[in-house]
């Protein structure tokens, strides 16, 4: 990629996009200050839920995901489902490498902190179905591929989460003469998370595109409607971050050393999973867009599900729940940084193999 091409893409960024790390940092700070400085705010936000689902978090995630899924060209999904290299690489990274890596890091770096260790293992089992959509879009990844891989992760999550939780928390530690624990979750609890956080915005996005194109055509939809809808994804992201950090602001700021201990394996995990996914995609010749999608879908985690399972099994004030909450505290700034790393690597991919690089909107 030429410098002029990079400059052209950068020039298309709005102020909201260009200063995204600043807005995210500010949202994290506001959330922590609110959680720490407003008595009872965290408890009040936690109480606004239906059947274990936090309504403020659900609202933020739905607002965040809907515009991105409305951008997906659903008539192109067959080109993704036929890409066996992409699908097999994603399954390998998400359901073999990811859980095994988090189990290893948790035991190596937190051998004396069983609650946090268990919480991290649960985070490693919960594969991302929400925020990865927006990281992929910001990095100019393949939207259609992201939609397919997220849907694939959702199916495996419903089928495999409880089984893998039993294996990594009870069976494997028993084989290795390590401390064993248990996890209490049901397929319905996992399916409910998938249906709400992916199903609703996916159906809404699909119907919006179909009805919008049918009414006024694809050109109007993509040049007039989507630019007005697009910023709401970042508004939803910032709102979600404020709520997440407000919920646990007091707990996070009152236990800084514990946050550092939990953060270290998470940092290593995100770096290894993203780097491994990017390297695998490059070796397989997937092109920039799908390589980026593979990397981000491998690195992201479904913190909503991890937190819900930890709270349901061990309690809202447990170390397991705190480990789940610290997940997005580390994931958000790290993956924002990796968005910029990914964009800087575009020039290493040949244009003929990936003609959409530098062409699609940011």
mmCIF file of N, CA and C in Angstrom, residues 5-93:
data_model
loop_
_atom_site.group_PDB
_atom_site.id
_atom_site.type_symbol
_atom_site.label_atom_id
_atom_site.label_comp_id
_atom_site.label_asym_id
_atom_site.label_seq_id
_atom_site.Cartn_x
_atom_site.Cartn_y
_atom_site.Cartn_z
ATOM 1 N N UNK A 5 -2.278 6.226 -0.419
ATOM 2 C CA UNK A 5 -3.483 5.430 -0.182
ATOM 3 C C UNK A 5 -3.836 5.428 1.289
ATOM 4 N N UNK A 6 -2.820 5.283 2.163
ATOM 5 C CA UNK A 6 -3.070 5.323 3.599
ATOM 6 C C UNK A 6 -3.626 6.675 4.010
ATOM 7 N N UNK A 7 -3.072 7.757 3.430
ATOM 8 C CA UNK A 7 -3.537 9.092 3.762
ATOM 9 C C UNK A 7 -4.981 9.286 3.342
ATOM 10 N N UNK A 8 -5.341 8.706 2.182
ATOM 11 C CA UNK A 8 -6.725 8.822 1.702
ATOM 12 C C UNK A 8 -7.693 8.146 2.645
ATOM 13 N N UNK A 9 -7.309 6.952 3.122
ATOM 14 C CA UNK A 9 -8.174 6.246 4.071
ATOM 15 C C UNK A 9 -8.294 7.020 5.362
ATOM 16 N N UNK A 10 -7.141 7.528 5.878
ATOM 17 C CA UNK A 10 -7.159 8.286 7.125
ATOM 18 C C UNK A 10 -8.007 9.539 6.990
ATOM 19 N N UNK A 11 -8.001 10.130 5.794
ATOM 20 C CA UNK A 11 -8.772 11.333 5.584
ATOM 21 C C UNK A 11 -10.268 11.118 5.647
ATOM 22 N N UNK A 12 -10.707 9.873 5.495
ATOM 23 C CA UNK A 12 -12.133 9.564 5.546
ATOM 24 C C UNK A 12 -12.642 9.398 6.967
ATOM 25 N N UNK A 13 -11.716 9.382 7.945
ATOM 26 C CA UNK A 13 -12.116 9.187 9.328
ATOM 27 C C UNK A 13 -12.758 10.454 9.877
ATOM 28 N N UNK A 14 -13.857 10.286 10.597
ATOM 29 C CA UNK A 14 -14.474 11.418 11.278
ATOM 30 C C UNK A 14 -13.690 11.718 12.550
ATOM 31 N N UNK A 15 -14.020 12.829 13.201
ATOM 32 C CA UNK A 15 -13.365 13.146 14.459
ATOM 33 C C UNK A 15 -13.593 12.065 15.494
ATOM 34 N N UNK A 16 -14.776 11.466 15.490
ATOM 35 C CA UNK A 16 -15.080 10.392 16.430
ATOM 36 C C UNK A 16 -14.154 9.205 16.203
ATOM 37 N N UNK A 17 -13.945 8.827 14.944
ATOM 38 C CA UNK A 17 -13.067 7.698 14.627
ATOM 39 C C UNK A 17 -11.607 8.021 14.898
ATOM 40 N N UNK A 18 -11.177 9.220 14.478
ATOM 41 C CA UNK A 18 -9.762 9.568 14.537
ATOM 42 C C UNK A 18 -9.257 9.600 15.972
ATOM 43 N N UNK A 19 -10.092 10.042 16.890
ATOM 44 C CA UNK A 19 -9.679 10.149 18.288
ATOM 45 C C UNK A 19 -10.323 9.071 19.151
ATOM 46 N N UNK A 20 -10.602 7.917 18.540
ATOM 47 C CA UNK A 20 -11.273 6.837 19.262
ATOM 48 C C UNK A 20 -10.555 6.433 20.548
ATOM 49 N N UNK A 21 -9.217 6.264 20.548
ATOM 50 C CA UNK A 21 -8.560 5.895 21.810
ATOM 51 C C UNK A 21 -8.803 6.911 22.923
ATOM 52 N N UNK A 22 -8.892 8.197 22.553
ATOM 53 C CA UNK A 22 -9.149 9.236 23.550
ATOM 54 C C UNK A 22 -10.547 9.075 24.135
ATOM 55 N N UNK A 23 -11.537 8.849 23.242
ATOM 56 C CA UNK A 23 -12.915 8.707 23.727
ATOM 57 C C UNK A 23 -13.069 7.454 24.585
ATOM 58 N N UNK A 24 -12.406 6.369 24.185
ATOM 59 C CA UNK A 24 -12.492 5.139 24.964
ATOM 60 C C UNK A 24 -11.831 5.321 26.326
ATOM 61 N N UNK A 25 -10.662 5.955 26.341
ATOM 62 C CA UNK A 25 -10.004 6.229 27.617
ATOM 63 C C UNK A 25 -10.862 7.098 28.514
ATOM 64 N N UNK A 26 -11.516 8.099 27.913
ATOM 65 C CA UNK A 26 -12.392 8.975 28.693
ATOM 66 C C UNK A 26 -13.597 8.199 29.232
ATOM 67 N N UNK A 27 -14.165 7.312 28.402
ATOM 68 C CA UNK A 27 -15.318 6.515 28.847
ATOM 69 C C UNK A 27 -14.938 5.600 30.006
ATOM 70 N N UNK A 28 -13.748 4.984 29.918
ATOM 71 C CA UNK A 28 -13.277 4.142 31.013
ATOM 72 C C UNK A 28 -13.095 4.963 32.290
ATOM 73 N N UNK A 29 -12.500 6.155 32.140
ATOM 74 C CA UNK A 29 -12.294 7.017 33.305
ATOM 75 C C UNK A 29 -13.596 7.482 33.920
ATOM 76 N N UNK A 30 -14.544 7.881 33.067
ATOM 77 C CA UNK A 30 -15.851 8.322 33.580
ATOM 78 C C UNK A 30 -16.549 7.184 34.313
ATOM 79 N N UNK A 31 -16.509 5.981 33.731
ATOM 80 C CA UNK A 31 -17.142 4.844 34.383
ATOM 81 C C UNK A 31 -16.537 4.544 35.743
ATOM 82 N N UNK A 32 -15.209 4.549 35.814
ATOM 83 C CA UNK A 32 -14.535 4.283 37.091
ATOM 84 C C UNK A 32 -14.862 5.359 38.122
ATOM 85 N N UNK A 33 -14.871 6.624 37.688
ATOM 86 C CA UNK A 33 -15.185 7.712 38.618
ATOM 87 C C UNK A 33 -16.628 7.623 39.118
ATOM 88 N N UNK A 34 -17.537 7.296 38.206
ATOM 89 C CA UNK A 34 -18.938 7.159 38.615
ATOM 90 C C UNK A 34 -19.108 6.004 39.593
ATOM 91 N N UNK A 35 -18.479 4.867 39.270
ATOM 92 C CA UNK A 35 -18.595 3.713 40.151
ATOM 93 C C UNK A 35 -17.982 3.946 41.506
ATOM 94 N N UNK A 36 -16.912 4.738 41.538
ATOM 95 C CA UNK A 36 -16.223 5.029 42.791
ATOM 96 C C UNK A 36 -16.869 6.173 43.559
ATOM 97 N N UNK A 37 -17.361 7.193 42.823
ATOM 98 C CA UNK A 37 -17.798 8.415 43.482
ATOM 99 C C UNK A 37 -19.280 8.534 43.755
ATOM 100 N N UNK A 38 -20.106 7.724 43.087
ATOM 101 C CA UNK A 38 -21.554 7.814 43.297
ATOM 102 C C UNK A 38 -22.005 6.627 44.133
ATOM 103 N N UNK A 39 -22.343 6.834 45.399
ATOM 104 C CA UNK A 39 -22.718 5.721 46.278
ATOM 105 C C UNK A 39 -23.921 4.949 45.739
ATOM 106 N N UNK A 40 -23.794 3.639 45.700
ATOM 107 C CA UNK A 40 -24.897 2.782 45.304
ATOM 108 C C UNK A 40 -25.150 2.697 43.820
ATOM 109 N N UNK A 41 -24.347 3.413 42.990
ATOM 110 C CA UNK A 41 -24.593 3.396 41.543
ATOM 111 C C UNK A 41 -24.384 1.998 40.969
ATOM 112 N N UNK A 42 -23.288 1.358 41.365
ATOM 113 C CA UNK A 42 -23.015 0.016 40.855
ATOM 114 C C UNK A 42 -24.125 -0.954 41.200
ATOM 115 N N UNK A 43 -24.578 -0.918 42.446
ATOM 116 C CA UNK A 43 -25.665 -1.809 42.864
ATOM 117 C C UNK A 43 -26.948 -1.484 42.115
ATOM 118 N N UNK A 44 -27.199 -0.194 41.897
ATOM 119 C CA UNK A 44 -28.403 0.208 41.176
ATOM 120 C C UNK A 44 -28.396 -0.262 39.737
ATOM 121 N N UNK A 45 -27.249 -0.108 39.064
ATOM 122 C CA UNK A 45 -27.136 -0.578 37.686
ATOM 123 C C UNK A 45 -27.253 -2.092 37.603
ATOM 124 N N UNK A 46 -26.629 -2.779 38.570
ATOM 125 C CA UNK A 46 -26.682 -4.242 38.573
ATOM 126 C C UNK A 46 -28.104 -4.748 38.801
ATOM 127 N N UNK A 47 -28.917 -3.948 39.481
ATOM 128 C CA UNK A 47 -30.282 -4.386 39.785
ATOM 129 C C UNK A 47 -31.217 -4.248 38.599
ATOM 130 N N UNK A 48 -30.822 -3.443 37.606
ATOM 131 C CA UNK A 48 -31.676 -3.240 36.425
ATOM 132 C C UNK A 48 -31.405 -4.370 35.442
ATOM 133 N N UNK A 49 -32.000 -5.507 35.697
ATOM 134 C CA UNK A 49 -31.786 -6.660 34.843
ATOM 135 C C UNK A 49 -33.053 -7.486 34.744
ATOM 136 N N UNK A 50 -33.123 -8.289 33.703
ATOM 137 C CA UNK A 50 -34.246 -9.193 33.484
ATOM 138 C C UNK A 50 -33.682 -10.582 33.246
ATOM 139 N N UNK A 51 -34.040 -11.518 34.119
ATOM 140 C CA UNK A 51 -33.593 -12.908 33.987
ATOM 141 C C UNK A 51 -32.079 -13.008 33.864
ATOM 142 N N UNK A 52 -31.380 -12.203 34.690
ATOM 143 C CA UNK A 52 -29.923 -12.275 34.716
ATOM 144 C C UNK A 52 -29.222 -11.458 33.653
ATOM 145 N N UNK A 53 -29.965 -10.784 32.767
ATOM 146 C CA UNK A 53 -29.368 -9.967 31.712
ATOM 147 C C UNK A 53 -29.432 -8.499 32.124
ATOM 148 N N UNK A 54 -28.270 -7.831 32.189
ATOM 149 C CA UNK A 54 -28.221 -6.421 32.538
ATOM 150 C C UNK A 54 -28.807 -5.591 31.403
ATOM 151 N N UNK A 55 -29.873 -4.854 31.687
ATOM 152 C CA UNK A 55 -30.518 -4.067 30.641
ATOM 153 C C UNK A 55 -29.643 -2.929 30.121
ATOM 154 N N UNK A 56 -28.905 -2.190 30.987
ATOM 155 C CA UNK A 56 -28.032 -1.143 30.442
ATOM 156 C C UNK A 56 -26.946 -1.703 29.523
ATOM 157 N N UNK A 57 -26.324 -2.822 29.917
ATOM 158 C CA UNK A 57 -25.297 -3.414 29.069
ATOM 159 C C UNK A 57 -25.906 -3.938 27.778
ATOM 160 N N UNK A 58 -27.067 -4.585 27.885
ATOM 161 C CA UNK A 58 -27.733 -5.096 26.687
ATOM 162 C C UNK A 58 -28.064 -3.957 25.725
ATOM 163 N N UNK A 59 -28.557 -2.840 26.254
ATOM 164 C CA UNK A 59 -28.886 -1.687 25.403
ATOM 165 C C UNK A 59 -27.644 -1.177 24.684
ATOM 166 N N UNK A 60 -26.551 -1.015 25.420
ATOM 167 C CA UNK A 60 -25.327 -0.519 24.808
ATOM 168 C C UNK A 60 -24.812 -1.436 23.721
ATOM 169 N N UNK A 61 -24.822 -2.742 23.973
ATOM 170 C CA UNK A 61 -24.314 -3.696 22.993
ATOM 171 C C UNK A 61 -25.202 -3.759 21.752
ATOM 172 N N UNK A 62 -26.502 -3.674 21.937
ATOM 173 C CA UNK A 62 -27.402 -3.715 20.790
ATOM 174 C C UNK A 62 -27.222 -2.474 19.914
ATOM 175 N N UNK A 63 -27.096 -1.302 20.553
ATOM 176 C CA UNK A 63 -26.864 -0.073 19.793
ATOM 177 C C UNK A 63 -25.517 -0.145 19.084
ATOM 178 N N UNK A 64 -24.526 -0.782 19.712
ATOM 179 C CA UNK A 64 -23.190 -0.896 19.138
ATOM 180 C C UNK A 64 -23.177 -1.829 17.929
ATOM 181 N N UNK A 65 -23.855 -2.955 18.015
ATOM 182 C CA UNK A 65 -23.743 -3.984 16.986
ATOM 183 C C UNK A 65 -24.666 -3.758 15.798
ATOM 184 N N UNK A 66 -25.820 -3.142 16.024
ATOM 185 C CA UNK A 66 -26.802 -3.004 14.959
ATOM 186 C C UNK A 66 -26.270 -2.264 13.732
ATOM 187 N N UNK A 67 -25.620 -1.087 13.873
ATOM 188 C CA UNK A 67 -25.144 -0.408 12.658
ATOM 189 C C UNK A 67 -24.122 -1.226 11.874
ATOM 190 N N UNK A 68 -23.238 -1.936 12.576
ATOM 191 C CA UNK A 68 -22.222 -2.726 11.881
ATOM 192 C C UNK A 68 -22.876 -3.871 11.120
ATOM 193 N N UNK A 69 -23.834 -4.542 11.738
ATOM 194 C CA UNK A 69 -24.503 -5.661 11.074
ATOM 195 C C UNK A 69 -25.436 -5.179 9.964
ATOM 196 N N UNK A 70 -25.862 -3.922 10.027
ATOM 197 C CA UNK A 70 -26.644 -3.358 8.923
ATOM 198 C C UNK A 70 -25.758 -3.084 7.710
ATOM 199 N N UNK A 71 -24.427 -3.002 7.917
ATOM 200 C CA UNK A 71 -23.491 -2.776 6.812
ATOM 201 C C UNK A 71 -23.146 -4.058 6.059
ATOM 202 N N UNK A 72 -23.379 -5.201 6.675
ATOM 203 C CA UNK A 72 -23.001 -6.478 6.062
ATOM 204 C C UNK A 72 -23.801 -6.704 4.779
ATOM 205 N N UNK A 73 -23.108 -7.142 3.743
ATOM 206 C CA UNK A 73 -23.797 -7.510 2.499
ATOM 207 C C UNK A 73 -24.123 -9.005 2.578
ATOM 208 N N UNK A 74 -25.333 -9.294 2.971
ATOM 209 C CA UNK A 74 -25.720 -10.675 3.259
ATOM 210 C C UNK A 74 -25.748 -11.546 2.008
ATOM 211 N N UNK A 75 -25.812 -10.917 0.833
ATOM 212 C CA UNK A 75 -25.788 -11.705 -0.402
ATOM 213 C C UNK A 75 -24.384 -12.215 -0.721
ATOM 214 N N UNK A 76 -23.388 -11.822 0.069
ATOM 215 C CA UNK A 76 -22.024 -12.278 -0.150
ATOM 216 C C UNK A 76 -21.580 -13.341 0.861
ATOM 217 N N UNK A 77 -22.461 -13.753 1.757
ATOM 218 C CA UNK A 77 -22.060 -14.682 2.804
ATOM 219 C C UNK A 77 -21.618 -16.034 2.259
ATOM 220 N N UNK A 78 -22.138 -16.421 1.085
ATOM 221 C CA UNK A 78 -21.757 -17.728 0.550
ATOM 222 C C UNK A 78 -20.273 -17.794 0.199
ATOM 223 N N UNK A 79 -19.665 -16.634 -0.096
ATOM 224 C CA UNK A 79 -18.228 -16.626 -0.383
ATOM 225 C C UNK A 79 -17.410 -16.909 0.868
ATOM 226 N N UNK A 80 -17.996 -16.638 2.035
ATOM 227 C CA UNK A 80 -17.316 -16.904 3.303
ATOM 228 C C UNK A 80 -17.529 -18.349 3.732
ATOM 229 N N UNK A 81 -18.760 -18.826 3.647
ATOM 230 C CA UNK A 81 -19.047 -20.189 4.088
ATOM 231 C C UNK A 81 -18.327 -21.227 3.232
ATOM 232 N N UNK A 82 -17.920 -20.840 2.034
ATOM 233 C CA UNK A 82 -17.163 -21.760 1.182
ATOM 234 C C UNK A 82 -15.666 -21.715 1.416
ATOM 235 N N UNK A 83 -15.216 -20.812 2.279
ATOM 236 C CA UNK A 83 -13.784 -20.673 2.559
ATOM 237 C C UNK A 83 -13.420 -21.603 3.719
ATOM 238 N N UNK A 84 -13.052 -22.827 3.408
ATOM 239 C CA UNK A 84 -12.767 -23.814 4.446
ATOM 240 C C UNK A 84 -11.530 -23.463 5.262
ATOM 241 N N UNK A 85 -10.571 -22.793 4.652
ATOM 242 C CA UNK A 85 -9.370 -22.404 5.397
ATOM 243 C C UNK A 85 -9.725 -21.428 6.510
ATOM 244 N N UNK A 86 -10.545 -20.449 6.194
ATOM 245 C CA UNK A 86 -10.952 -19.465 7.189
ATOM 246 C C UNK A 86 -11.752 -20.121 8.317
ATOM 247 N N UNK A 87 -12.727 -20.946 7.960
ATOM 248 C CA UNK A 87 -13.585 -21.569 8.970
ATOM 249 C C UNK A 87 -12.800 -22.526 9.866
ATOM 250 N N UNK A 88 -11.953 -23.352 9.263
ATOM 251 C CA UNK A 88 -11.186 -24.307 10.060
ATOM 252 C C UNK A 88 -10.171 -23.588 10.945
ATOM 253 N N UNK A 89 -9.549 -22.523 10.411
ATOM 254 C CA UNK A 89 -8.599 -21.753 11.212
ATOM 255 C C UNK A 89 -9.269 -21.101 12.403
ATOM 256 N N UNK A 90 -10.477 -20.577 12.182
ATOM 257 C CA UNK A 90 -11.220 -19.947 13.271
ATOM 258 C C UNK A 90 -11.605 -20.958 14.350
ATOM 259 N N UNK A 91 -12.105 -22.116 13.940
ATOM 260 C CA UNK A 91 -12.480 -23.146 14.914
ATOM 261 C C UNK A 91 -11.272 -23.609 15.726
ATOM 262 N N UNK A 92 -10.141 -23.787 15.065
ATOM 263 C CA UNK A 92 -8.927 -24.211 15.757
ATOM 264 C C UNK A 92 -8.502 -23.182 16.798
ATOM 265 N N UNK A 93 -8.452 -21.910 16.402
ATOM 266 C CA UNK A 93 -7.996 -20.871 17.309
ATOM 267 C C UNK A 93 -8.966 -20.659 18.471
#
